[in-house]
PDB file of C-alpha atoms in Angstrom:
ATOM      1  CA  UNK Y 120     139.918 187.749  25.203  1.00  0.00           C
ATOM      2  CA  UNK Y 121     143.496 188.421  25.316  1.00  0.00           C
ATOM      3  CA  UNK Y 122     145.153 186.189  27.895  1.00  0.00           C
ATOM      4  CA  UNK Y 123     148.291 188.060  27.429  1.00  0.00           C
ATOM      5  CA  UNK Y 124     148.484 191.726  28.558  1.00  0.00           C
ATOM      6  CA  UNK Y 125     151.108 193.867  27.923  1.00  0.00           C
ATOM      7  CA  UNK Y 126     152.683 195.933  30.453  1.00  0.00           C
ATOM      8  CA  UNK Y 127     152.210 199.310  30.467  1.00  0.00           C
ATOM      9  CA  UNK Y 128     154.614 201.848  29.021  1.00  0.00           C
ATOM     10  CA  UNK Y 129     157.168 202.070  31.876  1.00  0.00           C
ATOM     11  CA  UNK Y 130     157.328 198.444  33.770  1.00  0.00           C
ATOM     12  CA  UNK Y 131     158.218 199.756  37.008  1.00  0.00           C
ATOM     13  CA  UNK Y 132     155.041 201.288  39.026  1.00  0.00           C
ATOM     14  CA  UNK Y 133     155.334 205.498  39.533  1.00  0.00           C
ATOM     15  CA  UNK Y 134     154.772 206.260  42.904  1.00  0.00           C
ATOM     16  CA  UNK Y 135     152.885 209.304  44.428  1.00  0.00           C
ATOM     17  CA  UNK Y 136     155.474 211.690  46.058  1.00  0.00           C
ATOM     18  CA  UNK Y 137     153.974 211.030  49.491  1.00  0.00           C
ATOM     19  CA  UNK Y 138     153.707 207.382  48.804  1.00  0.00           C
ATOM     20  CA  UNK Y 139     150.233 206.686  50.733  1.00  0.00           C
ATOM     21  CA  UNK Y 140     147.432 204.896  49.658  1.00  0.00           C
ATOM     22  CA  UNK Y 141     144.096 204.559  50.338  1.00  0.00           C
ATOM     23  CA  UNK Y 142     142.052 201.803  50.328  1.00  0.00           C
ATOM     24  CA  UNK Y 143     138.920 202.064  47.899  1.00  0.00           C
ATOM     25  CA  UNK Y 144     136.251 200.530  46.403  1.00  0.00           C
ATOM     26  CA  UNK Y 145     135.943 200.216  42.706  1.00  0.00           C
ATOM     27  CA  UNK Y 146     133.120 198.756  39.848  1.00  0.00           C
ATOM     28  CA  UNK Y 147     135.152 197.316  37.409  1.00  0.00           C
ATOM     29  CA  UNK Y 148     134.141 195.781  34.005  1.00  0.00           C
ATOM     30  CA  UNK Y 149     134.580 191.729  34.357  1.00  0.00           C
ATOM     31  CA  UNK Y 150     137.181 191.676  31.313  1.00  0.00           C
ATOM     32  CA  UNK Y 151     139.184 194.131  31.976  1.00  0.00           C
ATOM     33  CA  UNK Y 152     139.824 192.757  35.297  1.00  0.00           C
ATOM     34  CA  UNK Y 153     140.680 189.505  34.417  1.00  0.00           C
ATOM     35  CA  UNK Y 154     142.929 190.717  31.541  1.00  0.00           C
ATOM     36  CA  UNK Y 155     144.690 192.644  34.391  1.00  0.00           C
ATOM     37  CA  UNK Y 156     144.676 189.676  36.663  1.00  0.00           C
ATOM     38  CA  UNK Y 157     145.507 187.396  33.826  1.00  0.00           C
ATOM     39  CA  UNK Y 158     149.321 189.277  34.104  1.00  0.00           C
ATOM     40  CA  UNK Y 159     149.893 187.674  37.691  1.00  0.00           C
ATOM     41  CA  UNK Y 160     150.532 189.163  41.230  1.00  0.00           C
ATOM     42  CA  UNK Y 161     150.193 193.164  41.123  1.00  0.00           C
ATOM     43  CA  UNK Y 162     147.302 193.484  39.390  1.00  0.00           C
ATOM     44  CA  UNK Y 163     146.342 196.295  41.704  1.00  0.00           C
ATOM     45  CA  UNK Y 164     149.426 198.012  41.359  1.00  0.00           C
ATOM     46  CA  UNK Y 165     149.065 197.470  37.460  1.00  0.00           C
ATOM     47  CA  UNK Y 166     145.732 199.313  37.526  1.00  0.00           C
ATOM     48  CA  UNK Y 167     146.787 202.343  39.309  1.00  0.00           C
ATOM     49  CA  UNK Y 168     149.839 202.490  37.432  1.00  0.00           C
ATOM     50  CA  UNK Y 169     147.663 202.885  34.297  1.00  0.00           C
ATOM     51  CA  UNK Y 170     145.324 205.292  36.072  1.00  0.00           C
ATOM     52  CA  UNK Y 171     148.418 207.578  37.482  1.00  0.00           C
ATOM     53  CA  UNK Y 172     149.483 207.746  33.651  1.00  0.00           C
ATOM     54  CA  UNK Y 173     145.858 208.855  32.363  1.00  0.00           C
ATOM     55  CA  UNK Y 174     145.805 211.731  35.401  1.00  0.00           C
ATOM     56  CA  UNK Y 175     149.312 212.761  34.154  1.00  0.00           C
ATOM     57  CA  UNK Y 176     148.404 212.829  30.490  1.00  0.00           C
ATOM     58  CA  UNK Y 177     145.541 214.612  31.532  1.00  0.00           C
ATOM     59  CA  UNK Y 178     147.068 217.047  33.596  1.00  0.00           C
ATOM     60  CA  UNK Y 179     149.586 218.071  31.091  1.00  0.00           C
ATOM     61  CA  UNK Y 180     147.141 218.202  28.470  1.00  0.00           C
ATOM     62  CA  UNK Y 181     145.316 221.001  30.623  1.00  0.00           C
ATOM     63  CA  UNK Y 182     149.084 222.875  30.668  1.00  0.00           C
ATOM     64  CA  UNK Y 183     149.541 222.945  27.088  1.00  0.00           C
TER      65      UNK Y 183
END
């Protein structure tokens, strides 16, 4: 496994326009968790990052 994760594409975390979060709980594959913790502190933030720039592909995908 890769010990070293990249960031992703923009290193500073988007945040949603109202800023709130909620807390959740997720089922997560052992791997990729540990290749996001493997990065350090913000793992969390990390993960949502990645998911806010999947909805946001997604979304504009649907535009298009």
């Amino acid at each position: 496994m890769d010990r070293n994760p990249e960031p992703a594409a923009s290193s500073k975390p988007q945040v949603a326009s109202n800023g709130v979060k909620q807390i959740v709980t997720i089922r997560l594959d052992v791997d990729m968790l540990e290749w996001f913790k493997a990065a350090g502190p913000g793992y969390q933030t990390r993960i949502n990052q990645v998911l806010r720039e999947h909805m946001d592909a997604e979304r504009e995908s649907q535009v298009d």
